[in-house]
Coordinates of C-alpha atoms and ligand atoms in Angstrom, one line a residue:
M1 CA -16.0 1.7 24.5
D2 CA -16.4 -2.1 24.1
K3 CA -13.8 -4.6 25.2
F4 CA -13.2 -8.3 24.4
L5 CA -12.7 -10.8 27.2
I6 CA -11.1 -13.9 25.7
K7 CA -10.5 -17.1 27.8
G8 CA -7.4 -18.9 26.6
P9 CA -5.9 -21.2 25.6
A10 CA -8.5 -22.1 23.0
K11 CA -8.7 -25.1 20.7
L12 CA -10.4 -24.2 17.5
K13 CA -12.7 -26.5 15.5
G14 CA -15.2 -26.1 12.7
S15 CA -15.4 -23.8 9.7
V16 CA -15.7 -20.1 9.1
K17 CA -17.2 -18.1 6.2
I18 CA -14.9 -15.3 5.1
S19 CA -16.7 -12.0 4.6
G20 CA -16.4 -9.5 1.7
S21 CA -13.2 -7.5 1.5
K22 CA -13.2 -4.2 3.3
N23 CA -10.4 -2.7 1.1
A24 CA -12.3 -3.7 -2.1
A25 CA -15.7 -2.6 -0.9
L26 CA -14.6 0.9 0.1
P27 CA -13.3 2.1 -3.3
I28 CA -16.1 0.2 -5.2
M29 CA -18.8 1.9 -3.1
V30 CA -17.1 5.3 -3.7
A31 CA -16.8 4.5 -7.5
C32 CA -20.6 4.6 -7.6
I33 CA -20.4 8.4 -7.1
G34 CA -18.5 8.8 -10.4
Y35 CA -21.3 7.9 -12.8
P36 CA -25.1 8.3 -12.1
G37 CA -26.7 5.0 -11.5
I38 CA -28.4 2.5 -9.2
Y39 CA -25.8 0.0 -8.1
T40 CA -26.4 -3.2 -6.1
L41 CA -23.3 -4.4 -4.4
N42 CA -23.3 -7.8 -2.8
N43 CA -20.9 -9.3 -0.3
V44 CA -20.2 -5.9 1.3
P45 CA -18.9 -6.5 4.8
D46 CA -21.0 -4.9 7.6
L47 CA -18.2 -2.9 9.3
R48 CA -17.5 0.4 11.0
D49 CA -15.6 1.5 7.9
T50 CA -18.4 0.6 5.4
R51 CA -20.8 2.5 7.7
T52 CA -18.5 5.5 7.7
I53 CA -18.2 5.6 3.9
T54 CA -22.0 5.3 3.7
K55 CA -22.4 8.4 5.8
L56 CA -19.9 10.3 3.7
M57 CA -21.6 9.2 0.5
Q58 CA -25.0 10.3 1.9
A59 CA -23.5 13.7 2.7
I60 CA -22.5 13.9 -1.0
G61 CA -26.1 13.1 -2.0
C62 CA -26.2 9.3 -2.6
K63 CA -29.2 7.4 -1.4
I64 CA -28.0 4.2 0.2
H65 CA -30.1 1.3 1.4
S66 CA -28.4 -1.7 3.0
N67 CA -29.6 -5.0 4.1
K68 CA -26.8 -6.8 5.9
N69 CA -24.3 -7.4 3.1
T70 CA -26.2 -6.0 0.1
F71 CA -25.9 -2.3 -0.4
I72 CA -28.1 -0.5 -3.0
I73 CA -26.5 2.8 -3.9
N74 CA -28.4 5.4 -5.9
S75 CA -26.0 8.1 -7.1
I76 CA -28.3 9.8 -9.6
D77 CA -29.0 12.9 -7.6
C78 CA -25.5 13.4 -6.0
N79 CA -24.9 17.1 -5.9
N80 CA -22.5 18.0 -3.1
P81 CA -18.8 17.4 -4.0
V82 CA -17.6 18.0 -0.4
A83 CA -16.0 15.5 2.0
P84 CA -15.9 17.1 5.5
Y85 CA -13.2 16.6 8.1
D86 CA -15.4 14.9 10.6
L87 CA -15.9 11.9 8.3
V88 CA -12.5 11.8 6.6
K89 CA -10.5 12.0 9.9
T90 CA -12.0 8.7 11.1
M91 CA -11.0 6.8 8.0
R92 CA -8.3 7.6 5.5
A93 CA -10.0 5.7 2.7
S94 CA -12.5 8.6 2.6
F95 CA -9.9 10.4 0.5
Y96 CA -10.9 8.0 -2.3
V97 CA -13.9 10.3 -3.1
L98 CA -11.6 12.9 -4.7
G99 CA -11.3 10.9 -8.0
P100 CA -15.0 10.2 -8.6
L101 CA -16.0 13.7 -7.5
L102 CA -13.5 15.4 -9.9
S103 CA -14.6 13.1 -12.7
R104 CA -18.3 13.8 -12.3
F105 CA -18.4 17.5 -11.0
K106 CA -15.0 18.8 -12.2
K107 CA -14.5 20.1 -8.7
A108 CA -14.2 18.8 -5.1
K109 CA -13.4 19.9 -1.6
V110 CA -12.0 17.0 0.4
S111 CA -10.5 17.2 3.9
L112 CA -6.9 15.9 4.2
P113 CA -7.0 12.7 6.2
G114 CA -4.4 13.8 8.8
G115 CA -2.3 11.4 10.8
C116 CA -3.2 7.8 11.4
A117 CA -2.6 5.5 14.4
W118 CA 0.9 4.6 13.1
G119 CA 2.2 7.8 11.5
P120 CA 1.6 10.5 8.9
R121 CA 0.7 8.3 5.8
P122 CA 0.8 11.0 3.2
V123 CA -1.5 11.5 0.1
D124 CA 1.0 13.4 -2.0
F125 CA 0.9 10.7 -4.8
H126 CA -2.8 11.2 -5.2
I127 CA -2.5 15.0 -5.4
K128 CA 0.5 15.0 -7.8
A129 CA -1.3 12.6 -10.1
F130 CA -4.4 14.8 -10.3
E131 CA -2.2 17.9 -10.9
K132 CA -0.5 15.9 -13.8
M133 CA -4.0 15.2 -15.2
G134 CA -4.6 19.0 -15.3
I135 CA -6.4 19.7 -12.1
N136 CA -5.7 22.9 -10.0
I137 CA -5.1 22.0 -6.4
A138 CA -4.9 24.4 -3.5
L139 CA -4.5 23.3 0.1
D140 CA -6.3 25.6 2.6
K141 CA -7.3 25.1 6.3
G142 CA -6.7 21.3 6.1
Y143 CA -8.8 20.9 2.9
V144 CA -7.9 20.0 -0.7
F145 CA -9.7 22.4 -3.1
A146 CA -9.5 20.9 -6.5
D147 CA -11.1 21.9 -9.8
G148 CA -10.5 21.7 -13.6
E149 CA -10.9 19.5 -16.6
L150 CA -9.2 16.1 -16.3
D151 CA -7.0 15.2 -19.3
S152 CA -5.0 12.4 -20.8
T153 CA -1.5 11.8 -19.4
V154 CA 1.1 9.2 -18.2
I155 CA 1.4 8.9 -14.5
N156 CA 4.6 7.3 -13.1
F157 CA 4.2 6.3 -9.4
K158 CA 7.6 6.2 -7.7
T159 CA 6.2 3.7 -5.2
S160 CA 3.3 1.4 -5.9
S161 CA 0.2 2.8 -4.0
V162 CA -3.1 1.1 -3.7
G163 CA -5.0 4.3 -2.8
A164 CA -3.4 6.5 -5.4
T165 CA -3.9 3.9 -8.2
G166 CA -7.6 3.5 -7.1
N167 CA -8.1 7.3 -6.9
V168 CA -6.7 7.9 -10.4
L169 CA -8.7 5.0 -11.9
M170 CA -11.9 6.5 -10.5
G171 CA -10.8 10.0 -11.7
C172 CA -10.8 8.5 -15.2
T173 CA -14.5 7.4 -15.0
N174 CA -15.8 10.0 -17.5
L175 CA -12.6 10.8 -19.4
D176 CA -12.9 9.8 -23.0
K177 CA -9.1 9.8 -23.5
E178 CA -6.3 7.5 -22.4
V179 CA -4.5 7.7 -19.1
I180 CA -1.6 5.4 -18.5
I181 CA -0.4 4.4 -15.0
N182 CA 3.1 3.0 -14.6
N183 CA 3.9 1.2 -11.4
A184 CA 0.2 0.7 -10.7
A185 CA -0.8 -1.4 -7.6
R186 CA -1.6 -5.0 -8.5
E187 CA -3.4 -5.9 -5.3
P188 CA -6.6 -8.0 -5.7
E189 CA -8.6 -5.1 -4.3
I190 CA -7.4 -2.9 -7.3
V191 CA -8.2 -5.7 -9.7
D192 CA -11.7 -5.9 -8.2
L193 CA -12.1 -2.1 -8.6
C194 CA -11.0 -2.4 -12.2
N195 CA -13.5 -5.2 -12.9
F196 CA -16.3 -3.0 -11.4
L197 CA -15.2 0.0 -13.5
T198 CA -15.1 -2.1 -16.6
K199 CA -18.6 -3.4 -15.8
I200 CA -19.9 0.2 -15.7
G201 CA -18.4 0.9 -19.1
M202 CA -14.7 1.9 -18.7
S203 CA -12.0 0.2 -20.7
I204 CA -8.9 -0.8 -18.7
D205 CA -6.0 -2.8 -20.2
G206 CA -3.4 -4.5 -18.1
I207 CA -5.7 -5.3 -15.1
G208 CA -3.6 -7.1 -12.4
T209 CA -0.3 -5.8 -13.9
S210 CA 1.7 -2.7 -13.0
I211 CA 0.9 -0.9 -16.3
L212 CA -2.7 0.2 -16.7
R213 CA -4.1 1.8 -19.8
I214 CA -7.4 3.4 -18.9
K215 CA -10.2 5.0 -20.9
G216 CA -13.3 6.3 -19.3
I217 CA -17.0 5.9 -20.4
P218 CA -17.4 7.5 -23.8
N219 CA -19.1 11.0 -23.8
S220 CA -21.7 9.8 -26.2
D221 CA -23.0 7.3 -23.6
N222 CA -25.3 9.0 -21.2
K223 CA -27.4 6.1 -20.0
T224 CA -28.0 5.8 -16.2
R225 CA -26.4 2.6 -15.0
K226 CA -28.2 -0.3 -13.3
I227 CA -25.5 -2.7 -12.2
T228 CA -25.1 -5.6 -9.8
Y229 CA -21.6 -6.5 -8.6
D230 CA -20.2 -9.0 -6.0
I231 CA -17.3 -7.8 -3.9
I232 CA -14.3 -10.3 -3.5
P233 CA -13.7 -12.0 -0.2
D234 CA -11.3 -10.5 2.4
R235 CA -7.9 -12.0 2.0
I236 CA -6.6 -10.4 5.3
E237 CA -9.5 -11.8 7.3
A238 CA -8.7 -15.2 5.7
G239 CA -5.0 -14.9 6.6
T240 CA -5.9 -13.9 10.2
F241 CA -8.0 -17.1 10.7
L242 CA -5.3 -19.2 9.1
I243 CA -2.9 -17.9 11.7
A244 CA -5.4 -18.5 14.5
A245 CA -5.4 -22.2 13.5
L246 CA -1.6 -22.3 13.6
M247 CA -1.3 -20.5 17.0
T248 CA -3.9 -22.8 18.7
K249 CA -2.6 -25.9 17.0
S250 CA -6.0 -26.6 15.6
E251 CA -7.8 -27.7 12.5
I252 CA -10.3 -25.3 10.8
T253 CA -11.8 -24.8 7.4
L254 CA -12.0 -21.5 5.7
N255 CA -14.9 -21.1 3.2
N256 CA -15.8 -18.4 0.7
L257 CA -12.2 -17.1 0.3
I258 CA -10.1 -16.9 -2.9
V259 CA -7.2 -19.2 -2.0
D260 CA -5.0 -17.7 -4.7
H261 CA -5.2 -14.3 -2.9
I262 CA -3.4 -15.7 0.2
Q263 CA -0.7 -17.7 -1.6
S264 CA 2.1 -15.8 0.1
I265 CA 0.7 -16.6 3.5
I266 CA 0.0 -20.2 2.6
D267 CA 3.7 -20.6 1.4
K268 CA 4.9 -19.4 4.8
A269 CA 2.5 -21.6 6.7
K270 CA 3.7 -24.6 4.7
E271 CA 7.3 -23.7 5.5
I272 CA 6.4 -23.9 9.2
G273 CA 5.0 -27.3 8.5
A274 CA 1.3 -26.7 8.5
V275 CA -0.8 -29.1 6.5
L276 CA -3.2 -27.3 4.1
S277 CA -5.8 -29.0 2.0
M278 CA -7.5 -27.1 -0.7
H279 CA -11.0 -28.4 -1.4
S280 CA -11.7 -25.9 -4.2
K281 CA -10.4 -22.5 -5.2
N282 CA -12.7 -21.1 -2.4
S283 CA -12.2 -23.5 0.5
L284 CA -9.2 -24.5 2.5
T285 CA -8.5 -26.6 5.6
I286 CA -5.6 -25.8 7.9
K287 CA -4.2 -28.4 10.2
Y288 CA -1.4 -27.9 12.6
D289 CA -0.2 -29.7 15.8
K290 CA 3.6 -29.3 16.0
N291 CA 5.8 -26.7 17.5
I292 CA 5.9 -23.5 15.5
K293 CA 9.1 -23.1 13.5
A294 CA 10.7 -19.7 13.5
I295 CA 10.5 -18.2 10.0
D296 CA 11.6 -14.8 8.8
I297 CA 9.3 -12.7 6.6
K298 CA 9.5 -9.4 4.8
T299 CA 6.3 -7.6 3.8
D300 CA 5.9 -6.4 0.3
I301 CA 3.4 -5.2 -2.3
Y302 CA 1.2 -7.9 -3.8
P303 CA 1.9 -10.8 -4.5
G304 CA 4.4 -10.4 -1.6
F305 CA 3.5 -11.0 2.0
P306 CA 1.0 -8.3 3.0
T307 CA 1.8 -5.6 5.5
D308 CA -1.8 -6.0 6.8
M309 CA -0.7 -9.5 8.1
Q310 CA 2.6 -8.3 9.7
P311 CA 1.1 -7.8 13.2
Q312 CA -0.6 -11.2 13.1
W313 CA 2.6 -12.8 12.0
I314 CA 4.6 -11.2 14.8
S315 CA 2.0 -12.7 17.2
L316 CA 2.6 -16.1 15.7
M317 CA 6.3 -15.8 15.9
S318 CA 6.0 -14.8 19.6
V319 CA 5.2 -18.5 20.4
C320 CA 7.5 -20.2 17.9
K321 CA 10.6 -22.2 18.6
G322 CA 13.7 -20.1 18.0
E323 CA 14.4 -16.6 16.7
S324 CA 12.8 -14.9 13.7
K325 CA 12.9 -11.5 12.0
V326 CA 9.9 -9.6 10.6
K327 CA 10.7 -6.6 8.3
D328 CA 7.9 -4.3 7.1
T329 CA 9.0 -2.6 3.9
V330 CA 5.6 -1.0 3.2
Y331 CA 5.1 0.9 6.5
F332 CA 8.1 1.6 8.7
D333 CA 6.3 2.4 12.0
R334 CA 3.3 0.0 12.1
F335 CA 4.2 -1.7 15.4
S336 CA 1.9 -0.6 18.1
H337 CA 1.1 -4.3 18.9
I338 CA 4.7 -5.0 20.0
P339 CA 4.6 -3.3 23.4
E340 CA 1.2 -5.0 24.1
L341 CA 2.5 -8.4 23.1
I342 CA 5.5 -7.8 25.4
R343 CA 3.1 -7.2 28.2
M344 CA 1.7 -10.7 27.5
G345 CA 5.2 -12.2 27.9
A346 CA 6.5 -12.0 24.3
N347 CA 10.2 -11.4 23.7
I348 CA 10.5 -8.8 20.9
K349 CA 13.0 -6.2 20.0
L350 CA 12.3 -3.5 17.5
D351 CA 15.0 -1.8 15.5
K352 CA 13.5 0.7 13.0
N353 CA 11.3 -1.5 10.8
I354 CA 12.7 -4.9 11.8
A355 CA 11.3 -6.8 14.7
T356 CA 13.4 -9.6 16.2
I357 CA 11.3 -12.2 18.0
K358 CA 12.6 -14.9 20.3
G359 CA 9.8 -17.4 20.7
V360 CA 8.5 -18.1 24.3
E361 CA 6.8 -21.2 25.5
T362 CA 3.6 -19.5 26.3
L363 CA 1.9 -16.1 26.6
S364 CA -0.1 -15.0 29.6
G365 CA -3.4 -13.1 29.3
T366 CA -3.7 -9.6 30.8
E367 CA -5.3 -6.3 29.9
V368 CA -4.1 -4.9 26.6
M369 CA -5.1 -2.2 24.2
A370 CA -5.7 -2.4 20.4
G371 CA -3.7 0.5 18.8
D372 CA -5.1 0.0 15.3
L373 CA -7.1 -2.5 13.3
R374 CA -4.4 -5.2 12.5
A375 CA -2.6 -4.6 15.9
G376 CA -6.0 -5.5 17.4
A377 CA -6.2 -8.6 15.3
A378 CA -2.7 -9.6 16.5
L379 CA -3.8 -9.3 20.2
V380 CA -6.9 -11.4 19.6
L381 CA -4.6 -14.1 18.2
A382 CA -2.2 -13.8 21.1
A383 CA -5.2 -14.1 23.5
L384 CA -6.4 -17.3 21.8
C385 CA -3.2 -19.2 22.8
A386 CA -2.4 -17.3 26.0
K387 CA -2.9 -18.8 29.5
H388 CA -5.7 -17.2 31.4
D389 CA -8.0 -14.4 30.4
T390 CA -7.1 -11.5 28.2
I391 CA -9.1 -8.2 28.1
I392 CA -8.6 -6.2 24.9
S393 CA -9.8 -2.6 25.0
R394 CA -10.4 -0.3 22.0
V395 CA -12.1 -3.0 20.0
Y396 CA -13.6 -0.3 17.8
H397 CA -10.4 -0.6 15.8
I398 CA -11.1 -4.3 15.3
D399 CA -14.7 -3.5 14.4
R400 CA -13.4 -1.4 11.5
G401 CA -12.3 -4.4 9.6
Y402 CA -13.5 -7.8 10.9
E403 CA -17.2 -8.5 10.4
D404 CA -18.8 -10.3 13.3
I405 CA -15.5 -11.4 14.7
E406 CA -16.8 -12.6 18.0
S407 CA -19.6 -14.7 16.5
K408 CA -17.2 -16.2 14.1
L409 CA -14.7 -17.1 16.9
K410 CA -17.5 -18.4 19.1
S411 CA -18.6 -20.7 16.3
L412 CA -15.0 -22.0 16.2
N413 CA -15.2 -22.9 19.9
V414 CA -13.6 -19.8 21.4
D415 CA -14.8 -18.4 24.7
I416 CA -15.1 -14.7 23.8
V417 CA -17.4 -12.1 25.3
R418 CA -17.9 -8.4 24.2
L419 CA -18.0 -6.3 27.3
K420 CA -20.0 -3.1 26.7
Ligands
LIG501 N1 2.4 6.6 0.1 C1 3.0 7.8 0.0 N2 2.2 8.8 -0.6 C2 0.9 8.6 -1.0 C3 0.4 7.3 -0.9 C4 1.2 6.3 -0.3 O1 4.1 8.1 0.4 O2 0.3 9.5 -1.5 C5 3.3 5.5 0.6 C6 2.7 5.0 2.0 O3 3.1 5.8 3.1 C7 3.2 3.6 2.0 C8 3.2 3.1 0.6 O4 3.2 4.4 -0.2 O5 4.5 3.5 2.5 C9 2.0 2.3 0.1 O6 0.8 2.9 0.6 P1 -0.6 2.7 -0.1 O7 -1.0 4.0 -0.8 O8 -0.5 1.5 -1.0 O9 -1.6 2.4 1.1 P2 -3.1 2.9 1.2 O10 -3.8 2.9 -0.1 O11 -3.2 4.1 2.0 C10 -4.1 0.5 1.4 C11 -5.0 -0.2 2.5 C12 -4.2 -0.5 3.7 C13 -2.9 -1.3 3.3 C14 -2.1 -0.6 2.2 C15 -0.9 -1.4 1.7 C16 -7.2 0.5 2.0 C17 -8.4 1.3 2.4 N3 -6.1 0.6 2.8 O12 -3.7 1.7 2.1 O13 -5.0 -1.3 4.5 O14 -2.1 -1.5 4.5 O15 -3.0 -0.3 1.1 O16 -1.4 -2.6 1.2 O17 -7.2 -0.2 1.0 C18 -5.8 -2.1 6.6 O18 -6.7 -2.7 6.0 O19 -5.5 -2.4 7.8 C19 -5.0 -1.1 5.9 C20 -4.2 -0.3 6.6

């Protein structure tokens, strides 16, 4: 298993190009299963997770050719509506195949994802929504066996869910009747999925709002699709580099992002006193050289502060001046980074889903372990501003969601080595 050796403290300089969004690419790749076609997807990040979904889609019968960030997906001859445990257990997003498989084949056998690094993370909303749409669902030996004819209905999610909204949207691909989702997710990744589905011929009203009115591709239309689509940039990667600049009191420029998508993070950075200059809607310079002010945050669904930035924010607050609180309202037990940060000298107390952080002057490098993707990102950030060397193990978690992270950090003047 690879490790990172990072020599701190680092002073960052230069610019970095933000990669395509993992959480937009995964459902859009999967959506290609729903309707036969040849789809060229650009700006797909080359990550462990996009490779895992590729394997799963190949098992279903897609032919996939990738050249760095362009994936050509041929879904014409898909014929095996099964998602095996081996692939689903390594990545929860694999559960997304349920919707497009049901839409195209009227049946599917999909492994339940099981636990994740920070708790159970259920898929009950997905299952209840498909039952409401008329699908028979049986759970047996860890698998969901689903079959039936999808039908028009109104789905009311009690909590907004990115995955369940995406799954239902893809379930509607070939349904020539209206489905309404109330309390739909509004995240940019869901908007991107809606834009893709619209491009392949679906009709979706209310994109970017919490009420979606969805109509699939009309039955009369049976033309194979030939579509090219560009995936949006990764807002969480952008937010992570933004915090890297703050933690190292540096000046860096982020290119190829959508600045609007990280507004909640920008607002907090400004409250701290960072100077941000927007060159265009896709380019931003962050400059910071003062003491970090302690600021409380609470994660929330979009456009609130993202839970996927909570670990990185706790890292930042570890070296602030004063005391701050971080409350995660989306996930209650996503805190595996805290004990590792404490090992680096941070002063953090966790009470249920609220972390209280007393800033320390400096962190010290040591050996730490990434417990999941964003926890790993938090440790990389801590290592950048720590005294001495930090060795981070289990970087395979980081490789799931950050494309070429060590080359990007090296280009920003960081001394980082991947130990094989
Ligand atoms: N929930 C349920 N039942 C369900 C589905 C969700 O109780 O059937 C709950 C969850 O436990 C959570 C809340 O609803 O408390 C919201 O979860 P959501 O379904 O929105 O999360 P997700 O779709 O499983 C996606 C991202 C996550 C990100 C969350 C929240 C992908 C592939 N994953 O997960 O990304 O944290 O939305 O924004 O899009 C990451 O990239 O590191 C990551 C974990």
